[in-house]
Coordinates of C-alpha atoms in Angstrom, one line a residue:
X149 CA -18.4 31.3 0.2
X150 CA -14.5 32.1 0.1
X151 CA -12.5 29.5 2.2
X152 CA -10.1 32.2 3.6
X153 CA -12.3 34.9 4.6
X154 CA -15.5 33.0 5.6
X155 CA -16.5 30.9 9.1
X156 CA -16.7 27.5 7.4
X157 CA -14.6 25.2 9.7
X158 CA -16.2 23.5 12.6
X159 CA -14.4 22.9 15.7
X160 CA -14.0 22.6 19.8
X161 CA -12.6 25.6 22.0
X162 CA -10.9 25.3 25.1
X163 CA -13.7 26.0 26.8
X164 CA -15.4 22.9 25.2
X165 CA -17.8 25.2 23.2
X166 CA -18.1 24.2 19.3
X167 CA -17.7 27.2 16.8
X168 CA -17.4 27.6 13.5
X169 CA -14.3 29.3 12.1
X170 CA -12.6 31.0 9.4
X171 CA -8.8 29.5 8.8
X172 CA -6.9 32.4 10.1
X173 CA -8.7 31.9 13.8
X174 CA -6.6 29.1 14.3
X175 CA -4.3 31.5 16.1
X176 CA -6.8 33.3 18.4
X177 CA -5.2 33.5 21.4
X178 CA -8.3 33.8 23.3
X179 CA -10.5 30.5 24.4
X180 CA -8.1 28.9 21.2
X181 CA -9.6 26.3 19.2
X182 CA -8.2 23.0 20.7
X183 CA -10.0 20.2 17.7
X184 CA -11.5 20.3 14.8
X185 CA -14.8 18.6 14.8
X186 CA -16.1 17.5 11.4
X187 CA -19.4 15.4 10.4
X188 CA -17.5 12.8 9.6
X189 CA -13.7 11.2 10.3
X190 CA -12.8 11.6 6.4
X191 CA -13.4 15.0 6.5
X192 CA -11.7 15.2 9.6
X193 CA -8.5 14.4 8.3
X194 CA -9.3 16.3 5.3
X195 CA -9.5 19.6 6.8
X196 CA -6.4 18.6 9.1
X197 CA -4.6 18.3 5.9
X198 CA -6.6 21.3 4.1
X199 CA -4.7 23.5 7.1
X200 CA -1.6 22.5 6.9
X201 CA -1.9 22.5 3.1
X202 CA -2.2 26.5 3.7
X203 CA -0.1 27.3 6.4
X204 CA 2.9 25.2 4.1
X205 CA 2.0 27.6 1.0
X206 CA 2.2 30.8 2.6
X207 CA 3.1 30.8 6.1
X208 CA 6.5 28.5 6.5
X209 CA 9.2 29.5 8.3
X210 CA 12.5 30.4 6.9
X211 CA 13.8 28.3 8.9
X212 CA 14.1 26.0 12.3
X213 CA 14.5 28.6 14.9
X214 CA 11.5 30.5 13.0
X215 CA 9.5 27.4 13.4
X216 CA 10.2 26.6 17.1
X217 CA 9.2 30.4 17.7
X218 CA 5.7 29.8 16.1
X219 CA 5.8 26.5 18.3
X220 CA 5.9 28.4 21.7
X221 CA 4.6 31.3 20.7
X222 CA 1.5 31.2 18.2
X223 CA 1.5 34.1 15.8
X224 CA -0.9 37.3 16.3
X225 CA -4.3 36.7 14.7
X226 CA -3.8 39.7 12.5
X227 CA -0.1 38.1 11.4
X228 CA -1.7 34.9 10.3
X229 CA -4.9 36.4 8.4
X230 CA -2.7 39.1 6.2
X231 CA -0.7 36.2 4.8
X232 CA -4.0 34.0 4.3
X233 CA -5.4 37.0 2.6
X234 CA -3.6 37.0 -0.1
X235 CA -4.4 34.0 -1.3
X236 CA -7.9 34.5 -0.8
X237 CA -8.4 34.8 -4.6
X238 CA -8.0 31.3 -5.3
X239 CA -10.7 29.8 -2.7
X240 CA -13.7 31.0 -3.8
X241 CA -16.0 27.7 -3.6
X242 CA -18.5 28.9 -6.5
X243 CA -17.6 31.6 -9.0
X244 CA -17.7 32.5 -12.3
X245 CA -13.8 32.4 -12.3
X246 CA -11.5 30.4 -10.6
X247 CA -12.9 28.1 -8.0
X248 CA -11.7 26.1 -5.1
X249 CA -10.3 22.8 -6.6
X250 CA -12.8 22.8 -9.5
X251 CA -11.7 22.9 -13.4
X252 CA -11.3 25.9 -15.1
X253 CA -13.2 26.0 -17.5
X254 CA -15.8 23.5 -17.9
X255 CA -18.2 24.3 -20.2
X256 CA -20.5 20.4 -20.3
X257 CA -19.8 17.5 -18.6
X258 CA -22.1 14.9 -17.2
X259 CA -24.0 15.9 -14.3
X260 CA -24.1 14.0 -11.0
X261 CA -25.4 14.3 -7.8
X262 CA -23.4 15.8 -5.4
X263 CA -23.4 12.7 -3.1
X264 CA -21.5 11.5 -5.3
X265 CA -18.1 13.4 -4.1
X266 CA -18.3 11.2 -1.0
X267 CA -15.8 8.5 -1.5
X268 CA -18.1 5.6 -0.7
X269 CA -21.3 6.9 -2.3
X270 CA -22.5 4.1 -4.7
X271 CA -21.5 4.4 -8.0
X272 CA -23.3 4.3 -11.4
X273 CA -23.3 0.0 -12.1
X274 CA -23.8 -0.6 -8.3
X275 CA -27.5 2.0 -8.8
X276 CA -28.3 0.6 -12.1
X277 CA -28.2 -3.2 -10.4
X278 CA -29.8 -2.3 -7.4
X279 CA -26.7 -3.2 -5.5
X280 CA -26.7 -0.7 -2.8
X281 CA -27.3 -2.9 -0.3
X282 CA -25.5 -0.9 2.7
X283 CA -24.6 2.7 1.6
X284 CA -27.8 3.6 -0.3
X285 CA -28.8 6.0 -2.9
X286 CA -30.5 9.3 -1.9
X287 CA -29.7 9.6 1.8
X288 CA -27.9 12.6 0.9
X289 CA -29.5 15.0 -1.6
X290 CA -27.9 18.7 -0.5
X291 CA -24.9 19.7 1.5
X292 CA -24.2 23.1 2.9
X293 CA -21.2 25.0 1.6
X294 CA -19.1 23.8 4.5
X295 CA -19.7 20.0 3.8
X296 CA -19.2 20.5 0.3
X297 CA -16.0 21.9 0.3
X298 CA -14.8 19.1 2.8
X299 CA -16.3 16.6 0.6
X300 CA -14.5 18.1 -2.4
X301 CA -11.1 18.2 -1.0
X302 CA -11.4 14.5 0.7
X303 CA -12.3 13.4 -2.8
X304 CA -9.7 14.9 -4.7
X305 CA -6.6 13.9 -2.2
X306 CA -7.8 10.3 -2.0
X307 CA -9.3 10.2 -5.4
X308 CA -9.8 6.1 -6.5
X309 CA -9.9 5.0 -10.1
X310 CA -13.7 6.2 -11.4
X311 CA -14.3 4.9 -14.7
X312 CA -12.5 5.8 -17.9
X313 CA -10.3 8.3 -17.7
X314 CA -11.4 9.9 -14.5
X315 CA -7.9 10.1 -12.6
X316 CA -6.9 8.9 -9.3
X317 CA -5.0 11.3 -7.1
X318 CA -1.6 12.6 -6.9
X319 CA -0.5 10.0 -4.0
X320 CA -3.3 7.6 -5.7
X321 CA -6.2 5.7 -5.0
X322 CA -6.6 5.9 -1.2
X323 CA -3.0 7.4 0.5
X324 CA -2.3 6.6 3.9
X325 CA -1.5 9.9 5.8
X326 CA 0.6 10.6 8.8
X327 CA 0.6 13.7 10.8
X328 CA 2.8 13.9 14.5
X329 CA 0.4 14.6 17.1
X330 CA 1.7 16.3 20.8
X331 CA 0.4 14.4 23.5
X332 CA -0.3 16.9 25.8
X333 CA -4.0 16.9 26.1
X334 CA -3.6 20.8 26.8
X335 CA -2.3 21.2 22.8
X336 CA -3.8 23.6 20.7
X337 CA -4.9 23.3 17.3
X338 CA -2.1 25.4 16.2
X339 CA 0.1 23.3 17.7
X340 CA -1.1 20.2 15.8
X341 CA -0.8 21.6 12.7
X342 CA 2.7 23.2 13.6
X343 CA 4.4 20.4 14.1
X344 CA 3.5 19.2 10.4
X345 CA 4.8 22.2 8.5
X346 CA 8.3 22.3 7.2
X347 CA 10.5 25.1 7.0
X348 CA 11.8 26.4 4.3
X349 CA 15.0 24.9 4.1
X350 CA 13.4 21.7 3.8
X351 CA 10.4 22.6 1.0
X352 CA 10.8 25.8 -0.8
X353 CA 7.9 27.8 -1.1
X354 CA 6.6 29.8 -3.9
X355 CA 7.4 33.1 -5.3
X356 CA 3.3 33.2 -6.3
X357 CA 0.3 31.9 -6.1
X358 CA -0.6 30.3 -9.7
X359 CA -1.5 27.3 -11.6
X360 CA 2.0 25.4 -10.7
X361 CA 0.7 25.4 -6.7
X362 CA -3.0 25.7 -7.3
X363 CA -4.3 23.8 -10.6
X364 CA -7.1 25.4 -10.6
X365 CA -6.3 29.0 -11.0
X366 CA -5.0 27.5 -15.0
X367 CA -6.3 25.6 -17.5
X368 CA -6.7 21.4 -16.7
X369 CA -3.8 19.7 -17.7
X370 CA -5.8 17.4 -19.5
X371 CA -4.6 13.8 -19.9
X372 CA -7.3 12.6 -23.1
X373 CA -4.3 11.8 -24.8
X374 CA -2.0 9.9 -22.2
X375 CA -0.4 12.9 -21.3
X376 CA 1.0 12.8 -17.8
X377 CA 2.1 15.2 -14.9
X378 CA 5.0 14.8 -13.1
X379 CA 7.0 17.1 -9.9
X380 CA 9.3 18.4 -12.2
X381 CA 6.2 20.1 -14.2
X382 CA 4.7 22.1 -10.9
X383 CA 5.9 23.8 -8.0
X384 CA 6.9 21.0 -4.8
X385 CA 3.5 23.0 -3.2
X386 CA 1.3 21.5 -6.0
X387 CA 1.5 18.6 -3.5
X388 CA -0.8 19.2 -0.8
X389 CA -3.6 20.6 -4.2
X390 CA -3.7 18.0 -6.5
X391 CA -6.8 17.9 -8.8
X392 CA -7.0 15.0 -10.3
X393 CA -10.9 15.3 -11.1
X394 CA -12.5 17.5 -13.3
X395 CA -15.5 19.2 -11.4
X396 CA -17.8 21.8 -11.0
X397 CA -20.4 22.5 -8.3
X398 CA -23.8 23.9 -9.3
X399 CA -24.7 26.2 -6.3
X400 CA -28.5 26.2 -5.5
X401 CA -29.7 29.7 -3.9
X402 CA -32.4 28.4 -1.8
X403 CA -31.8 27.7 1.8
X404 CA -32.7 24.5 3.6
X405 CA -30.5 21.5 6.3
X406 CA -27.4 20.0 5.2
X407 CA -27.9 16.4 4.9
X408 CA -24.7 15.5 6.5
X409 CA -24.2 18.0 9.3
X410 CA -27.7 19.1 9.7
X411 CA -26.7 22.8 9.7
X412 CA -28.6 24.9 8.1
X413 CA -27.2 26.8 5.3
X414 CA -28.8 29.6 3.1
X415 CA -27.4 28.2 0.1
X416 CA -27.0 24.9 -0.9
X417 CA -25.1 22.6 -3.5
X418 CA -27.1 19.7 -4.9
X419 CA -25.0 18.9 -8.3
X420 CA -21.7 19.0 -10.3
X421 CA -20.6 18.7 -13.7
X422 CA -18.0 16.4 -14.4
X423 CA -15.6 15.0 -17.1
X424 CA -13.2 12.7 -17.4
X425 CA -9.6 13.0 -18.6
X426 CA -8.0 15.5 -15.5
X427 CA -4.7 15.8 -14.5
X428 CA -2.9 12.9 -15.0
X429 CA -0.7 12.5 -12.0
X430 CA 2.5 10.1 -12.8
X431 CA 6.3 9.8 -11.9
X432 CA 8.3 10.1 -8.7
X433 CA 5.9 12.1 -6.5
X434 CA 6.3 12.5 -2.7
X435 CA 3.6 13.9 -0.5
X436 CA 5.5 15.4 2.7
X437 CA 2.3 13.7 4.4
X438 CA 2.5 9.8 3.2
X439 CA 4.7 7.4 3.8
X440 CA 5.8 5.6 0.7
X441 CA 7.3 2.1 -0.6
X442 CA 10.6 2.4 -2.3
X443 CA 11.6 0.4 -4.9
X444 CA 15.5 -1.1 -3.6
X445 CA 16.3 -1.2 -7.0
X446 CA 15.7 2.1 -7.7
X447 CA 13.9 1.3 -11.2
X448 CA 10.4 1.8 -10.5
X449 CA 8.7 5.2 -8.6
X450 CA 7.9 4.9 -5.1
X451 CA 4.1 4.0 -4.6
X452 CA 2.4 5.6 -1.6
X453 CA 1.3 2.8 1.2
X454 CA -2.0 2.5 1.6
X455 CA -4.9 1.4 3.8
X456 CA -5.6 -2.3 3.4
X457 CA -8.1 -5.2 5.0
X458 CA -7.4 -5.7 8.8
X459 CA -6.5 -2.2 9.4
X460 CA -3.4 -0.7 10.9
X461 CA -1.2 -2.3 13.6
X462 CA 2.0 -2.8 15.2
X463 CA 2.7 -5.0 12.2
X464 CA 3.1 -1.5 10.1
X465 CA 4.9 0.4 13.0
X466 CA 8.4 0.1 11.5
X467 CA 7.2 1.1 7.8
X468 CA 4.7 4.1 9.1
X469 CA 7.3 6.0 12.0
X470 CA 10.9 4.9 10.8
X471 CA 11.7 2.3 8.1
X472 CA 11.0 -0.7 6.7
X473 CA 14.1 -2.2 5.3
X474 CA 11.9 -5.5 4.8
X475 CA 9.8 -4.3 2.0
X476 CA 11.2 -1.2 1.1
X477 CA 8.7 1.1 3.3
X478 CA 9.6 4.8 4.7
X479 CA 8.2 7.3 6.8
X480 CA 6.7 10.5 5.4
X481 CA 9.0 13.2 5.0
X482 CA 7.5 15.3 8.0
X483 CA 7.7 12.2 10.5
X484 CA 11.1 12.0 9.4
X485 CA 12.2 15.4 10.1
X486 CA 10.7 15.0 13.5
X487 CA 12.8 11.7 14.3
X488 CA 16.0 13.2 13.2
X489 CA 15.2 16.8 14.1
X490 CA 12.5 18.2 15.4
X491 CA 11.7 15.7 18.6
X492 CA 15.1 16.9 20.0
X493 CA 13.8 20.6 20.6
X494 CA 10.6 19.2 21.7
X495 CA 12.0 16.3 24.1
X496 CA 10.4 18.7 26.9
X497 CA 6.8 19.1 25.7
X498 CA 5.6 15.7 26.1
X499 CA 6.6 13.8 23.0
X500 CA 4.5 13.1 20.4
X501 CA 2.6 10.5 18.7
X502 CA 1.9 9.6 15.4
X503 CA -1.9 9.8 14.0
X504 CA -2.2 7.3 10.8
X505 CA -5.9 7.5 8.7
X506 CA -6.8 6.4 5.3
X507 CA -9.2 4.8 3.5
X508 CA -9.0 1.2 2.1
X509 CA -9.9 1.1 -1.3
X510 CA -11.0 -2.2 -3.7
X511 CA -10.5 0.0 -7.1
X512 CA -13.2 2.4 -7.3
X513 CA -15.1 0.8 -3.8
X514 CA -14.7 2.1 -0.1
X515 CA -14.1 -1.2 1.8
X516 CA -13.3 1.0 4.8
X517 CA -12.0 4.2 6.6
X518 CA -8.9 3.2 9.3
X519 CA -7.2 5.6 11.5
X520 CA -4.9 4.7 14.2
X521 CA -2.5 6.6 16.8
X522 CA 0.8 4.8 16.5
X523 CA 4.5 6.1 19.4
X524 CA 7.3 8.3 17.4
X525 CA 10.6 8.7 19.1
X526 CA 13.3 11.5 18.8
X527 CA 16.7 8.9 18.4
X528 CA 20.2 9.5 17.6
X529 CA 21.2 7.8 14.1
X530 CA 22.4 4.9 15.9
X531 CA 19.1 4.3 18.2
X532 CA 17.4 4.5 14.7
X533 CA 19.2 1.7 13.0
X534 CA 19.5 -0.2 16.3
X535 CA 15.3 0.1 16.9
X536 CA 15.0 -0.7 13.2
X537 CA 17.3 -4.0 13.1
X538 CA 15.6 -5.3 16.4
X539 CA 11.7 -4.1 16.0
X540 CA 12.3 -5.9 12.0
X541 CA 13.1 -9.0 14.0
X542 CA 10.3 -9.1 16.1
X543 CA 7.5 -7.7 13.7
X544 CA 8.7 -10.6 11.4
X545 CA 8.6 -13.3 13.8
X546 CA 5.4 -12.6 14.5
X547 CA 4.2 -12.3 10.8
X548 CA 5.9 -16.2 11.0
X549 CA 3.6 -16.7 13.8
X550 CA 0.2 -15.5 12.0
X551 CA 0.6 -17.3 9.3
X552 CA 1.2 -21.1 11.3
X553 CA -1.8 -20.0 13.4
X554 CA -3.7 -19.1 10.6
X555 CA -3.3 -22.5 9.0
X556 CA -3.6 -24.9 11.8
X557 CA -6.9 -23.2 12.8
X558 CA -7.7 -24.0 9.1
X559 CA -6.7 -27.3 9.7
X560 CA -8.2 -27.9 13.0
X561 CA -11.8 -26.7 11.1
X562 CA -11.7 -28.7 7.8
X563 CA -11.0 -32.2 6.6
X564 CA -9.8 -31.2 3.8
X565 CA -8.4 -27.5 4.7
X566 CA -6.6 -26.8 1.1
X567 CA -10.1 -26.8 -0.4
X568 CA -11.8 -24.6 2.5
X569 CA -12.8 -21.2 1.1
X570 CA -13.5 -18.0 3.3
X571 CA -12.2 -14.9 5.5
X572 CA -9.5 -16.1 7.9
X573 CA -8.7 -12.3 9.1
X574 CA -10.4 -12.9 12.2
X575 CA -7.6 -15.2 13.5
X576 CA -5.2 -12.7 12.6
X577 CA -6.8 -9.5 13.5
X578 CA -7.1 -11.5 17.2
X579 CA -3.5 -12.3 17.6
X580 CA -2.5 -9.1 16.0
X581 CA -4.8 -7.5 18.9
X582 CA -3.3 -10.1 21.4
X583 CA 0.5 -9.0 21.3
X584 CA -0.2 -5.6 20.4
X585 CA 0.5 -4.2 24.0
X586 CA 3.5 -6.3 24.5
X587 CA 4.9 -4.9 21.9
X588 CA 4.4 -1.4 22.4
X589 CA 5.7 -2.3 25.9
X590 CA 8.9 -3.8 24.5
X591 CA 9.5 -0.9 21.7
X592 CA 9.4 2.0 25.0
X593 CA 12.2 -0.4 26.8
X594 CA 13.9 -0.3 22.8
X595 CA 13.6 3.5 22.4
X596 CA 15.5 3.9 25.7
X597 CA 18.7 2.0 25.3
X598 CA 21.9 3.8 24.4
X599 CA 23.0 3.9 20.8
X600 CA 25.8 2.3 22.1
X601 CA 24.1 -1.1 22.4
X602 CA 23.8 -2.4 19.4
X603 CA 22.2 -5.8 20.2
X604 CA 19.1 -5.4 22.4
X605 CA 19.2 -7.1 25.3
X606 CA 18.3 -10.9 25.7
X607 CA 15.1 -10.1 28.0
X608 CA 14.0 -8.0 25.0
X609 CA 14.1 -10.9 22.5
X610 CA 13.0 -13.6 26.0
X611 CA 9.7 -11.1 26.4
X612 CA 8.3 -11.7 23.1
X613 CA 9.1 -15.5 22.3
X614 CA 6.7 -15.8 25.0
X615 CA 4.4 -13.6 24.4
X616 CA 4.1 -14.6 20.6
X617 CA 3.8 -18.6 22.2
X618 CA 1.3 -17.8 24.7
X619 CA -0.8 -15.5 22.6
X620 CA -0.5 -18.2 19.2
X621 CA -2.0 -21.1 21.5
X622 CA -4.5 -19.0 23.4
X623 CA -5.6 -17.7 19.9
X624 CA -5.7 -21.4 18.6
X625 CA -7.7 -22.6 21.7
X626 CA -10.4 -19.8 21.6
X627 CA -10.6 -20.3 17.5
X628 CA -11.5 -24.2 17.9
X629 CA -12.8 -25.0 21.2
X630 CA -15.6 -22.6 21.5
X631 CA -18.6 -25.0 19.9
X632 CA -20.7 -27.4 21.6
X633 CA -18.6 -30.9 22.3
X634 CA -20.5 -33.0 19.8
X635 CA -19.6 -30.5 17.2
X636 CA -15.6 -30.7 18.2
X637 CA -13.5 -33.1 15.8
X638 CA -10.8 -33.3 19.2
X639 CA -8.4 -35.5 17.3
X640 CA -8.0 -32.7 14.7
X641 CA -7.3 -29.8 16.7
X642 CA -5.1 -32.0 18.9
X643 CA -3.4 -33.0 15.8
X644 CA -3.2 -30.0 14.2
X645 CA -2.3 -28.0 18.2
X646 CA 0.7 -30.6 18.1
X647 CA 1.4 -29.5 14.4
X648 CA 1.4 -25.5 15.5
X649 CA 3.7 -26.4 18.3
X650 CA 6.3 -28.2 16.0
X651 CA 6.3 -25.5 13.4
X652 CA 6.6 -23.1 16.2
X653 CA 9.6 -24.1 17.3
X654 CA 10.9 -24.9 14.1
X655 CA 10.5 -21.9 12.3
X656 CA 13.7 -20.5 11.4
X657 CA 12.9 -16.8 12.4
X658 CA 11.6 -18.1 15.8
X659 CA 14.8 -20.0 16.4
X660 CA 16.8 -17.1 16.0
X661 CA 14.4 -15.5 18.3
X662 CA 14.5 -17.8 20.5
X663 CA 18.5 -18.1 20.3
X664 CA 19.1 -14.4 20.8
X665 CA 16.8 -15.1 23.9
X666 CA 19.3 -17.0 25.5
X667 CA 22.1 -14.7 27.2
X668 CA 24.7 -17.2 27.4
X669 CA 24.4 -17.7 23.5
X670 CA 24.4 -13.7 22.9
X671 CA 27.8 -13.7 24.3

């Protein structure tokens, strides 16, 4: 199957039909596709990210007014294709030569099955203890081309640690990704991938198509003696194809039903070789997708954020659509462009949102796949800083708040509450839930003020001091009054409700909250 030239893509058309497409159809004009509609929410993102991997490489515009052309006017079918064409070389899924993200030249290797290129598939310890308790061995034997090549690109731009010497990707184990999202509900497919593709002026593109974009059209940089690969070794493209793993797929010719989609395929892939020591990914690397964490010294490389326990909130808001001056977080390039370019053109087409997704990764385990739709604003410089300085004070009074409600519940539960072991993110993924509308609410009212005003107004600051109050106790309450009343130990939650309250209001970030709150002290 060849990627460019083949219907391999499954998706939704206006009409609410599914099909299955080649890439280039992304611009039919007639019934357009409106959604991609993957197996699974992985590959979802995947093949989001596969698109605008190749309309970046060989179909940016030279520049803005280019772009916002494309944007109200998708390009003719025929357009689109004849530039996809000519990379149609380099995505052949199975060949002799170069293959779609697979190594060169791989002449042994061990073999696995090809559930294995699923990120959460168990691995070799967890089968040989008898350990897969929840995800378990063998409920996925064959995958149809389509599936495959999904599952082959989700693996190798998420790639975890896997053992000894088998690589983790270019952003590494388990990048969060951000794409802007229109709202309208009328928005094409075209039009979600647009708005994620820079022009040139902000990302260069490539003279050719060769190993410095596409690593697999060379030799593997092989890494079995430390060596490393940085940017300045491969074109800035080389970004959306990292290949950190060393794979290739062992096509079976005998037809049969994908185990993941069901569809049936004439051909079907069942194994890969594999070997350690790929591309060794290192050094100051920035994925136009992921937002990253900089170090304010300026000593280390920035690491990509990722997904972690408790999912995505408000709490990462600040870090995921602007930035984070707290802990060093900043948007992705491409949401950045759009908050200090590209939402100005579009301020009539309905806004945009931001869509977050990543997987949470313990090392080399899947604890869980998170995905989130977060607001993005188009603000002057001075709205920026002024939203930043006031949403920092309000996400970090409530981190404050988590952590005093987290305890007293502790307290309120156990004698002897330093010793008590277990989970507490249930307390905090219910207050983060609690306050999460109020402070979406508040952020709209933020967005809207003049850059003028640099201090937000007192209601602002009024609104959530009281929400974070009334949502902390409510929290507390439903945490440690909820069992029978023989099993209640009152005078400890009293106690420890009376302690809450007094840290509460102690709290130095709270009092300044609560200080700014106050009009007459604001002026």
């Amino acid at each position: 199957m060849n990627l460019i030239t083949d219907r391999w893509i499954p998706v939704i058309r206006q009409n609410g039909q599914t099909d299955v497409i080649a890439p280039g159809q992304i611009a039919e004009a007639d019934n357009p596709v409106m959604e991609i509609n993957a197996p699974r929410p992985d590959f979802q993102g995947a093949l989001y990210q596969f698109l605008i991997g190749l309309l970046q490489t060989s179909f940016a515009p030279e520049d803005e007014n280019l772009w916002l052309d494309y944007w109200r006017q998708m390009p003719e079918l025929k357009e689109l294709q004849s530039c996809f064409d000519k990379m149609a070389f380099a995505f052949e899924l199975h060949s002799d030569g170069p293959a779609f993200l697979q190594d060169f030249d791989l002449p042994d290797g061990e073999i696995k099955a090809v559930s294995a290129l699923l990120i959460e598939a168990p691995g070799g310890k967890t089968l040989k203890d008898n350990l897969d308790h929840f995800i378990k061995r063998d409920s996925v034997n064959q995958l149809c081309p389509s599936c495959t090549a999904s599952a082959l690109f989700t693996l190798q731009t998420n790639a975890p640690s896997g053992g000894v010497g088998h690589r983790v990707g270019l952003r590494g184990g388990g990048p969060l990704t951000t794409l802007v999202m229109p709202k309208l509900m009328s928005s094409t497919l075209w039009q979600k991938l647009w708005l994620n593709i820079l022009n040139q002026e902000e990302l260069n593109s490539a003279e050719q198509i060769d190993a410095q974009v596409m690593p697999w059209l060379g030799k593997t940089r092989i890494s079995d003696k430390g060596q490393i690969t940085s940017p300045n070794d491969v074109h800035p493209l080389h970004a959306y194809w990292g290949m950190p793993r060393r794979i290739r797929l062992t096509e079976v010719a005998e037809e049969g039903n994908c185990d993941l989609c069901g569809c049936h395929a004439d051909s079907l892939f069942r194994e890969y070789r594999t070997k350690n020591y790929g591309t060794n990914y290192d050094g100051a690397w920035l994925h136009p997708l992921t937002p990253y964490r900089f170090d304010p010294k300026k000593v280390n490389p920035p690491l990509s954020l990722k997904g972690q326990q408790g999912g995505l909130g408000y709490r990462h808001w600040l870090g995921l659509a602007l930035q984070d001056n707290e802990n060093g977080d900043k948007a992705a390039k491409t949401v950045q462009f759009y908050n200090e370019e590209r939402g100005r053109k579009l301020s009539d087409s309905g806004g945009a949102a931001l869509w977050c997704f990543g997987y949470d990764m313990d090392n080399m385990k899947a604890r869980c796949w998170y995905e989130a739709q977060f607001p993005v604003f188009y603000l002057s410089q001075q709205q920026r800083e002024n939203v930043m300085v006031c949403t920092g004070e309000l996400i970090n009074a409530a981190r404050e708040t988590v952590k005093m409600l987290r305890n007293e519940v502790k307290a309120a539960w156990f004698r002897r509450p330093e010793d008590a072991k277990g989970d507490m993110s249930q307390i905090d993924a219910q207050f983060w839930q609690a306050t999460e509308a109020d402070f979406y609410r508040l952020l709209e009212q933020l967005s809207m003020l003049p850059g003028d005003i640099r201090m937000a107004p007192s209601e602002i600051y009024a609104n959530w001091f009281k929400t974070l109050n009334t949502k902390m106790m409510q929290v507390f309450e439903a945490a440690t009054l909820t069992s029978a009343p023989e099993d209640l130990d009152l005078k400890r939650i009293v106690n420890a409700r009376k302690s809450l309250r007094n840290k509460f209001y102690n709290n130095k970030n709270i009092k300044a909250l609560s200080a700014k709150a106050r009009p007459e002290e604001v002026a």
